[in-house]
mmCIF file of C-alpha atoms in Angstrom:
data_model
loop_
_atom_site.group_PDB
_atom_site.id
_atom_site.type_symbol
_atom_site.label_atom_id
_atom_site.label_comp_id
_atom_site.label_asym_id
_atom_site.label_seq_id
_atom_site.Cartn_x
_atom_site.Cartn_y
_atom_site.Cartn_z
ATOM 1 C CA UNK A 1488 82.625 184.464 -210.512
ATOM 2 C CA UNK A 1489 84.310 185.732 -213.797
ATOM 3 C CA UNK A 1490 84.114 189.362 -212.532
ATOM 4 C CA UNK A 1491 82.772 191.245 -209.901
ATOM 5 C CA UNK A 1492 81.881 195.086 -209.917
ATOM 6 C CA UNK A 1493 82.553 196.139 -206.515
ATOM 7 C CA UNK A 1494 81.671 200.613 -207.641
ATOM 8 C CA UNK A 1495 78.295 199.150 -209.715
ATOM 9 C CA UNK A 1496 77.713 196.000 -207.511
ATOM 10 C CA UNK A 1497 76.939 193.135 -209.938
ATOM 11 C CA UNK A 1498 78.606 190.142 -210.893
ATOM 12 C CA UNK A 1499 79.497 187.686 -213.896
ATOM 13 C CA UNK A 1500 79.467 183.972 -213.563
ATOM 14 C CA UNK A 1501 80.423 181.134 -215.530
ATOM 15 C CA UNK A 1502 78.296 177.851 -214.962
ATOM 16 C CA UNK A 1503 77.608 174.824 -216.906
ATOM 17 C CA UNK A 1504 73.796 174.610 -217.728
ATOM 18 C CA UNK A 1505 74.079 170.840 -218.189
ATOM 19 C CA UNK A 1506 74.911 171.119 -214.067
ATOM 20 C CA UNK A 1507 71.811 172.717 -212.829
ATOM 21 C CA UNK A 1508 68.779 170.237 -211.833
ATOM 22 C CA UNK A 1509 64.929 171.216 -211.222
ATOM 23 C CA UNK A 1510 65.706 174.888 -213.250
ATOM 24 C CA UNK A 1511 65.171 175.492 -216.761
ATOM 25 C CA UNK A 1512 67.764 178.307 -218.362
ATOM 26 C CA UNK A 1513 67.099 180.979 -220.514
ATOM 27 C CA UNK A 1514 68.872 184.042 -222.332
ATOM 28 C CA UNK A 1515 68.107 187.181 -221.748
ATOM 29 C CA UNK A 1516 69.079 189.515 -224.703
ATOM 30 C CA UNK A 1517 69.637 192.494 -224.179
ATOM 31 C CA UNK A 1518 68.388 195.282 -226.367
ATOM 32 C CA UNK A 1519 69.672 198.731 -225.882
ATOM 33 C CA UNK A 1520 68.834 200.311 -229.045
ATOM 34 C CA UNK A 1521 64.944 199.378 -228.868
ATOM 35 C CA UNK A 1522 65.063 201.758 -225.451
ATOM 36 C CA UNK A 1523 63.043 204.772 -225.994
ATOM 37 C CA UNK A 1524 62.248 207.673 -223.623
ATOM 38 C CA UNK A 1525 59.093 207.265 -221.667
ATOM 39 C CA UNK A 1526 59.325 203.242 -221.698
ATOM 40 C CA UNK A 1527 58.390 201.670 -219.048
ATOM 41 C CA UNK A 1528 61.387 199.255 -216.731
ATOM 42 C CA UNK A 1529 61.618 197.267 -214.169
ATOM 43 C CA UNK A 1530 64.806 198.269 -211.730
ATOM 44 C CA UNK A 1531 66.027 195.173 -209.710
ATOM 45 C CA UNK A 1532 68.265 194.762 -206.949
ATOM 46 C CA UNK A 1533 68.079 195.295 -203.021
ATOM 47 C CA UNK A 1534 66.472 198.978 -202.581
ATOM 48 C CA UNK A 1535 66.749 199.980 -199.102
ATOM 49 C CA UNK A 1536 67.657 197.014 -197.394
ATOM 50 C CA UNK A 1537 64.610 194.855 -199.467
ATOM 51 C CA UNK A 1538 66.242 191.736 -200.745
ATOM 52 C CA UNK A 1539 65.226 190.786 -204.152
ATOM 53 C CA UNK A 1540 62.927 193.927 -204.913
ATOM 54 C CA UNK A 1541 61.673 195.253 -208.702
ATOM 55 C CA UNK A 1542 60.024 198.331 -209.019
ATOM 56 C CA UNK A 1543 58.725 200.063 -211.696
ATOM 57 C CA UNK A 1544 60.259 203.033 -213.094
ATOM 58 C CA UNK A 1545 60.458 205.317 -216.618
ATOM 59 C CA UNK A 1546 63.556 205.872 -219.131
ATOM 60 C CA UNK A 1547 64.113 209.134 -218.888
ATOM 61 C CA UNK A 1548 67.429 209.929 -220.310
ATOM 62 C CA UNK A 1549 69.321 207.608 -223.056
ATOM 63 C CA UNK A 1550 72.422 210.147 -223.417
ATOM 64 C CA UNK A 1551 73.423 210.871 -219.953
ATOM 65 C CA UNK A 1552 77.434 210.574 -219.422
ATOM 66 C CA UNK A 1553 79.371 208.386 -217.709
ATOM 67 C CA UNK A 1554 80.052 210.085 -214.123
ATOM 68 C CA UNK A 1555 83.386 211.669 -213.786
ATOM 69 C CA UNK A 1556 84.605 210.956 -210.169
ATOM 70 C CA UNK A 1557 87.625 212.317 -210.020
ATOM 71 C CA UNK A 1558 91.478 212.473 -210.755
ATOM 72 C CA UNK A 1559 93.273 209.185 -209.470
ATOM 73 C CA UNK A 1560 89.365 207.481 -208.708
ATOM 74 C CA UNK A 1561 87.676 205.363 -210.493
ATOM 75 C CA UNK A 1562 85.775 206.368 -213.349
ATOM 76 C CA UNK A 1563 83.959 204.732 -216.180
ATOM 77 C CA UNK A 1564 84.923 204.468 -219.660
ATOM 78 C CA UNK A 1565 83.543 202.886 -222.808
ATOM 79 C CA UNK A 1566 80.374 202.241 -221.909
ATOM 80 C CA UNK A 1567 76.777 204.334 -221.908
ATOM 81 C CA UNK A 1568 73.960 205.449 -219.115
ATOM 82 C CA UNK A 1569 70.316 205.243 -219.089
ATOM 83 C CA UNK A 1570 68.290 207.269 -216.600
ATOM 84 C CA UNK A 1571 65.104 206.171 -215.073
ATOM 85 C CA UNK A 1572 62.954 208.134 -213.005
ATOM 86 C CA UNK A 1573 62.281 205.934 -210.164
ATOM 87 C CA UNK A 1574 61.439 205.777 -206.536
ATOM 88 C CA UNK A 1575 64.400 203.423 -205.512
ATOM 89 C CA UNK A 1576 66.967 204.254 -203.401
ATOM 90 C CA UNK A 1577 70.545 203.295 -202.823
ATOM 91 C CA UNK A 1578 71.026 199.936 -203.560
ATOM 92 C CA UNK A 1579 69.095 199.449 -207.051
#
């Protein structure tokens, strides 16, 4: 891993494509400025205890603010937050 999230839970990983047998790789680009409210979005991750789950959900805010957790916590900075009305749980 070339960094782990531990507050967001996700990871980054460096691998060598050349390695991998029986799996094609592919890029996913990602595209914030072609989100819109009202699109449609698939959340993934492990909702309530699920492994692997993806469930639908709806952009519903493209200008909602980084949380602010607190003096001497951590908080984030320099980045953006889109909103999705969903039925997920903790987890996603």
């Amino acid at each position: 891993a070339v960094y782990r999230d531990p507050v967001h839970d996700f990871g980054i990983f460096k691998y060598d494509p050349a390695s991998l047998r029986h799996s094609e790789v592919s890029e996913l680009q990602l595209r914030p400025e072609k989100a819109r409210q009202g699109l449609d979005v698939r959340v993934m991750g492990n909702n309530a205890g699920e492994k692997l789950s993806v469930l639908g959900a709806m952009l519903a805010r493209l200008d909602r603010e980084a949380p602010v957790y607190g003096k001497g916590t951590y908080n984030d900075f320099n980045t953006f937050y889109f909103q999705a009305a969903s039925a997920t749980s903790g987890g996603s």
